[in-house]
CSV table of N, CA and C in Angstrom, one decimal:
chain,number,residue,atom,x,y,z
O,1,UNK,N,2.9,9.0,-8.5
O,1,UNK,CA,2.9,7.9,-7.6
O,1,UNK,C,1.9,6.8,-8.0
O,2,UNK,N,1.9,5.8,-7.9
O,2,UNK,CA,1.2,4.5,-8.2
O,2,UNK,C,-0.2,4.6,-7.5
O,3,UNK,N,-1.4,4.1,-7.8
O,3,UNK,CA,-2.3,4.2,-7.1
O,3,UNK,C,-2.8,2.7,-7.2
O,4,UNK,N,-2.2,1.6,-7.7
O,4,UNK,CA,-2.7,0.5,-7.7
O,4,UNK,C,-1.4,-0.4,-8.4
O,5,UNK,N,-1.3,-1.3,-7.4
O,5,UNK,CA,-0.1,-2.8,-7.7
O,5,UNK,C,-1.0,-3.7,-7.9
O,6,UNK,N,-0.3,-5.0,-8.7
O,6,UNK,CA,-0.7,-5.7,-9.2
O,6,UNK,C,0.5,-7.3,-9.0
O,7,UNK,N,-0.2,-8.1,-8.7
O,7,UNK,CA,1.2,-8.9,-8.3
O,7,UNK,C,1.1,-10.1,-9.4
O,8,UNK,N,1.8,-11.2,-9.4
O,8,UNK,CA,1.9,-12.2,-10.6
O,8,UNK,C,0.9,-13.0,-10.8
O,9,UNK,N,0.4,-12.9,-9.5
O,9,UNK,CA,-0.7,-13.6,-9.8
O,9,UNK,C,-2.0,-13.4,-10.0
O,10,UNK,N,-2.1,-12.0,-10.4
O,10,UNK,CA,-3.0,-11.0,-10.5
O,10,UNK,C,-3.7,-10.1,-9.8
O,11,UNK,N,-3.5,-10.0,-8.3
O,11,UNK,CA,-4.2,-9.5,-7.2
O,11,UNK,C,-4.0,-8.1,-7.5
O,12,UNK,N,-4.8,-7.2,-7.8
O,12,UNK,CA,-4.5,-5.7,-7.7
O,12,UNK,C,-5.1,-5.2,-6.0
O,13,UNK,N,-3.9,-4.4,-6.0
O,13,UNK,CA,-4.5,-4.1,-4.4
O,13,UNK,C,-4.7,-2.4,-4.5
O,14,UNK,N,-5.4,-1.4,-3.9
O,14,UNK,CA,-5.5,-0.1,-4.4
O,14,UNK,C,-4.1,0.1,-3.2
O,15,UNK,N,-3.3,1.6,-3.5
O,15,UNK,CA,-2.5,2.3,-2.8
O,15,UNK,C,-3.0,3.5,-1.7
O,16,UNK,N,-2.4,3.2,-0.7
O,16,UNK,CA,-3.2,4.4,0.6
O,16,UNK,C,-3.4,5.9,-0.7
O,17,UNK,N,-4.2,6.1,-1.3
O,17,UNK,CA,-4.5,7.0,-2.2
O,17,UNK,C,-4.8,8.5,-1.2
O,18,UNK,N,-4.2,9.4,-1.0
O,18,UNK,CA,-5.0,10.6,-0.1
O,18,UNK,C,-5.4,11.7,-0.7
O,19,UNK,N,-5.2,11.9,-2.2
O,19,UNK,CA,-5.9,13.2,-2.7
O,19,UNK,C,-7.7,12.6,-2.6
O,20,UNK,N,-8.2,14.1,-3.3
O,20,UNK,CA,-9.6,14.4,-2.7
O,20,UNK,C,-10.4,13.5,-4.0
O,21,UNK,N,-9.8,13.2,-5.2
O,21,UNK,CA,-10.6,12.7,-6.2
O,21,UNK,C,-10.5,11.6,-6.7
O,22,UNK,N,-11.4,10.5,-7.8
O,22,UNK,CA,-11.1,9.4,-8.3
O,22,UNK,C,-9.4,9.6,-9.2
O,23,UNK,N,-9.1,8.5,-8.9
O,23,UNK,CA,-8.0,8.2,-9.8
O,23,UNK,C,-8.3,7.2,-10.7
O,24,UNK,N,-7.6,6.9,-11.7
O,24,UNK,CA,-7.7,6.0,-12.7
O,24,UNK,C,-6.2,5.0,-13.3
O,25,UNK,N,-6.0,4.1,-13.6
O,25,UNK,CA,-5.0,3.4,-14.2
O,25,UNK,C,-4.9,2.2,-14.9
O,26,UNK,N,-4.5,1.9,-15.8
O,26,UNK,CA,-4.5,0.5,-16.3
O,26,UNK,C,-3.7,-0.3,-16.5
O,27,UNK,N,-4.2,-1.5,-15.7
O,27,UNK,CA,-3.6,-2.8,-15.5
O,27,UNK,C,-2.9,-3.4,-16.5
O,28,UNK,N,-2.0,-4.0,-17.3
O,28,UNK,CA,-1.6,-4.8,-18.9
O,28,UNK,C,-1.0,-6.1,-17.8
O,29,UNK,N,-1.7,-7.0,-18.8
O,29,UNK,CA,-1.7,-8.6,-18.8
O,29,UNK,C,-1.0,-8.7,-20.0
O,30,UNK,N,0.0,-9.2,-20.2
O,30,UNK,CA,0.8,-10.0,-21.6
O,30,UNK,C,1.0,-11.6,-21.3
O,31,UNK,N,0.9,-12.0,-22.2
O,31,UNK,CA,1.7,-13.2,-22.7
O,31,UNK,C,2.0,-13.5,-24.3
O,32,UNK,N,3.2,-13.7,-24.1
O,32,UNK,CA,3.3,-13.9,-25.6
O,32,UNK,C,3.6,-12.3,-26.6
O,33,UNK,N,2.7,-12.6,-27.6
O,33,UNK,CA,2.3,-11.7,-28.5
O,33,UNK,C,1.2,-10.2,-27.9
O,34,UNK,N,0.8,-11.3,-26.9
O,34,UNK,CA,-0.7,-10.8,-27.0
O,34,UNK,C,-0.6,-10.1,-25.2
O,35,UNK,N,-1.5,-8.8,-25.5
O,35,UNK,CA,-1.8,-8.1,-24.3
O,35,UNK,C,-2.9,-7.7,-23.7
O,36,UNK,N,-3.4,-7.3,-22.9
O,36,UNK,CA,-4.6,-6.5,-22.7
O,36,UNK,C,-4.7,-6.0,-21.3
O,37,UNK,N,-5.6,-5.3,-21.5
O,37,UNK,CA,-5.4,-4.2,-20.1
O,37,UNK,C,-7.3,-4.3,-19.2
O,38,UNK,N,-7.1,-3.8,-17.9
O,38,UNK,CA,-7.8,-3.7,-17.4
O,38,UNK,C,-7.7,-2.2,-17.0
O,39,UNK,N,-9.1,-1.5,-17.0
O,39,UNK,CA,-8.9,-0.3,-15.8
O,39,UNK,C,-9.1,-0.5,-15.3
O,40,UNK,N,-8.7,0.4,-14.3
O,40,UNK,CA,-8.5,0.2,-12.7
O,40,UNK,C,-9.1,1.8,-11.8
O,41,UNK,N,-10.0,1.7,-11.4
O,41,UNK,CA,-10.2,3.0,-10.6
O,41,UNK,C,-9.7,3.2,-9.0
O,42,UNK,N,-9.3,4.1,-8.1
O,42,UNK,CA,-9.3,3.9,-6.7
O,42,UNK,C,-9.8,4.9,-6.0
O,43,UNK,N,-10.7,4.8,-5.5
O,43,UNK,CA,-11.8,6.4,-5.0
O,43,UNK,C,-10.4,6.7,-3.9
O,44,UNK,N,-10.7,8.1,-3.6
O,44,UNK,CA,-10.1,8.6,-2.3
O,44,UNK,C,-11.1,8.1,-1.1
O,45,UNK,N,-9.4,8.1,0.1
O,45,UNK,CA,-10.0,7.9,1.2
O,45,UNK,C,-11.0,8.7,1.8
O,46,UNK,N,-12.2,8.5,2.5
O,46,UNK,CA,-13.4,9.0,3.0
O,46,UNK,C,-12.8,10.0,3.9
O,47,UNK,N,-13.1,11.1,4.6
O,47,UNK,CA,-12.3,12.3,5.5
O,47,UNK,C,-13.9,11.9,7.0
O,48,UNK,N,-13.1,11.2,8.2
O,48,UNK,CA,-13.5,10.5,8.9
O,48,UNK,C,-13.5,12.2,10.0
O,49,UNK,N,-12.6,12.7,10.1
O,49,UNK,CA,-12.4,13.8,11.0
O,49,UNK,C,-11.5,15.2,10.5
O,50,UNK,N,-11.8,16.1,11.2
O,50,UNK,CA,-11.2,17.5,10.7
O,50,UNK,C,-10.5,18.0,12.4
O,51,UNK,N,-9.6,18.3,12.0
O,51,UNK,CA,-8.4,18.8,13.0
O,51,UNK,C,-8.5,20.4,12.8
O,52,UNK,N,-9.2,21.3,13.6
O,52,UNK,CA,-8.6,22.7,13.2
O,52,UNK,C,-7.8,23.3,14.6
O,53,UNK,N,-7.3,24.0,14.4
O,53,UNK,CA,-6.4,25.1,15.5
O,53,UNK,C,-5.9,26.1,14.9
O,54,UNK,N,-5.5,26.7,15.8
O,54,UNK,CA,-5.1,26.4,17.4
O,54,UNK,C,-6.3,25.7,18.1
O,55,UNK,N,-6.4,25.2,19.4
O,55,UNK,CA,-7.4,25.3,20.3
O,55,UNK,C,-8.2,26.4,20.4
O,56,UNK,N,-7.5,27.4,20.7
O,56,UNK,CA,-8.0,28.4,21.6
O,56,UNK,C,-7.6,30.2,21.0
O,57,UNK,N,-8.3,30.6,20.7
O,57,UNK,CA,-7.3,32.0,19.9
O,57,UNK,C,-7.9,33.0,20.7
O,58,UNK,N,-7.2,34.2,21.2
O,58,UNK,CA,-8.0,35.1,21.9
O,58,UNK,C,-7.5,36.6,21.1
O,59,UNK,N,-8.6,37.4,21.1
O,59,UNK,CA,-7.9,38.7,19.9
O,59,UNK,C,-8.8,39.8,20.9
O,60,UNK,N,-8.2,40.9,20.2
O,60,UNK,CA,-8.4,42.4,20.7
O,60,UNK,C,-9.0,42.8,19.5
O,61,UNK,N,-9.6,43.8,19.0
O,61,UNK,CA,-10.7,44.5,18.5
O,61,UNK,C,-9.6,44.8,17.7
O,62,UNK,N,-9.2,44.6,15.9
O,62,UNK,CA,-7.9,45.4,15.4
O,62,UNK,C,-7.6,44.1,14.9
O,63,UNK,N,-7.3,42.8,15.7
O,63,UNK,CA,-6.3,41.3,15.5
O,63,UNK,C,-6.9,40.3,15.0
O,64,UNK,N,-6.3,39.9,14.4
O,64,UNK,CA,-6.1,38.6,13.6
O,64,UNK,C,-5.4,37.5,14.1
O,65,UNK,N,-5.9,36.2,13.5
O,65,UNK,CA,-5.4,35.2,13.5
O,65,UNK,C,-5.3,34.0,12.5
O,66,UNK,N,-4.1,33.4,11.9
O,66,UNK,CA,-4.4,32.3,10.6
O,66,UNK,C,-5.2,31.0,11.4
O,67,UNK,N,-6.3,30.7,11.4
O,67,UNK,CA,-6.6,29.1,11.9
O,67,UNK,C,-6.2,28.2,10.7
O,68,UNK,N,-5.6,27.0,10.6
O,68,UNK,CA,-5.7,25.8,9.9
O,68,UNK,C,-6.4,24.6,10.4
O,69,UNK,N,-6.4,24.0,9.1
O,69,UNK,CA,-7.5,22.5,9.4
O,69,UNK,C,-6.6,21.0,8.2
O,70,UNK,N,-7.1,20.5,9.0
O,70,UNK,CA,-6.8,19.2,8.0
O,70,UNK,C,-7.4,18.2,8.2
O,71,UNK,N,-7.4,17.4,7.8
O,71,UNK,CA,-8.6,16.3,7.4
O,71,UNK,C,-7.8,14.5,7.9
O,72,UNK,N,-8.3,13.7,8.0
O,72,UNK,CA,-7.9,12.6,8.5
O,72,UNK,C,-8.7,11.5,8.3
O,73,UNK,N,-8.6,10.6,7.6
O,73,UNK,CA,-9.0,9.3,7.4
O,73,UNK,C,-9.5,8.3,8.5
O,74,UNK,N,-10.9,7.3,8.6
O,74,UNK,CA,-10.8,6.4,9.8
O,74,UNK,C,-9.4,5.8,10.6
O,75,UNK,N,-8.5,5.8,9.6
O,75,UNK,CA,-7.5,5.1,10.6
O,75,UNK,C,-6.3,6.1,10.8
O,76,UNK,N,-6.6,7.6,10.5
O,76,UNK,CA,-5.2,8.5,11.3
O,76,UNK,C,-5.1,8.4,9.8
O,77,UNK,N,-4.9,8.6,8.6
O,77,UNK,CA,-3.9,9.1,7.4
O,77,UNK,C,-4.5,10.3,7.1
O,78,UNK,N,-3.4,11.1,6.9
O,78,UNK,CA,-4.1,12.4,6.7
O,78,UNK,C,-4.0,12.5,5.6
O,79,UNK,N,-5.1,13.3,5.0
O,79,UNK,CA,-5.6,13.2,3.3
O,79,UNK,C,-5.5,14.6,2.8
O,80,UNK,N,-4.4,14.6,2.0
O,80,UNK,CA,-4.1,16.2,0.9
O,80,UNK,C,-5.6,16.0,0.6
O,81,UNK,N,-4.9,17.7,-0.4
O,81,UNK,CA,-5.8,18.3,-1.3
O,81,UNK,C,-7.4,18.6,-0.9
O,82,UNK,N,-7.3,18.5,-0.1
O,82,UNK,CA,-8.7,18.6,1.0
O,82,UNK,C,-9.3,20.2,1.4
O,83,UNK,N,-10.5,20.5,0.8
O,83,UNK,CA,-10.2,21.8,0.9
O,83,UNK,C,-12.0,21.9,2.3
O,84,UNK,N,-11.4,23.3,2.5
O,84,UNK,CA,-12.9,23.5,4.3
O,84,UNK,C,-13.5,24.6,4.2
O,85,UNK,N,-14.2,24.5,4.9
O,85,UNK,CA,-15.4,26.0,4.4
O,85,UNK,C,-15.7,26.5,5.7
O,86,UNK,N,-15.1,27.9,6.0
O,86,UNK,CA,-14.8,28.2,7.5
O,86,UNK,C,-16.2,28.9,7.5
O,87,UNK,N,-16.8,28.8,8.8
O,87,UNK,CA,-18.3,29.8,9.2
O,87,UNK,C,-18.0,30.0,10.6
O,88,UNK,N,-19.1,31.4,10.4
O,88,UNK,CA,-18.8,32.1,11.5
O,88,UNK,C,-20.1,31.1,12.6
């Protein structure tokens, strides 16, 4: 997937990017004969909040339970590849 557009008139804009690491890509300007490129970096989105559940888990001496978690950006986008470090 793209992580940065570029429009005719040169505006590169970054793409809602949600994995956990720098990306990289390069821009090409032509005219003519002649070309050249810019790189282009797009940091991932910052992880504003962590969602884990259930709410509430209640166990008997013997039981288990899978909890999950996910991660979320200041404005609600939830961001892959995001990894959490469960403590007791």
């Amino acid at each position: 997937p793209s992580i940065a557009t570029v429009d005719a008139a040169g505006l590169v804009t970054a793409v809602a990017y949600t994995g956990p690491s720098l990306r990289a890509t390069n821009i090409v300007a032509s005219s003519g004969a002649g070309t050249d490129t810019v790189p282009v970096s797009v940091a991932p989105l910052a992880v504003a909040r962590v969602i884990a559940g259930p709410d509430t888990v209640d166990l008997v001496v013997g039981d288990s339970a899978e909890l999950t978690a996910s991660a979320e950006s200041e404005s609600g986008i939830v961001l892959s590849g995001r990894s959490f470090l469960w403590l007791t």
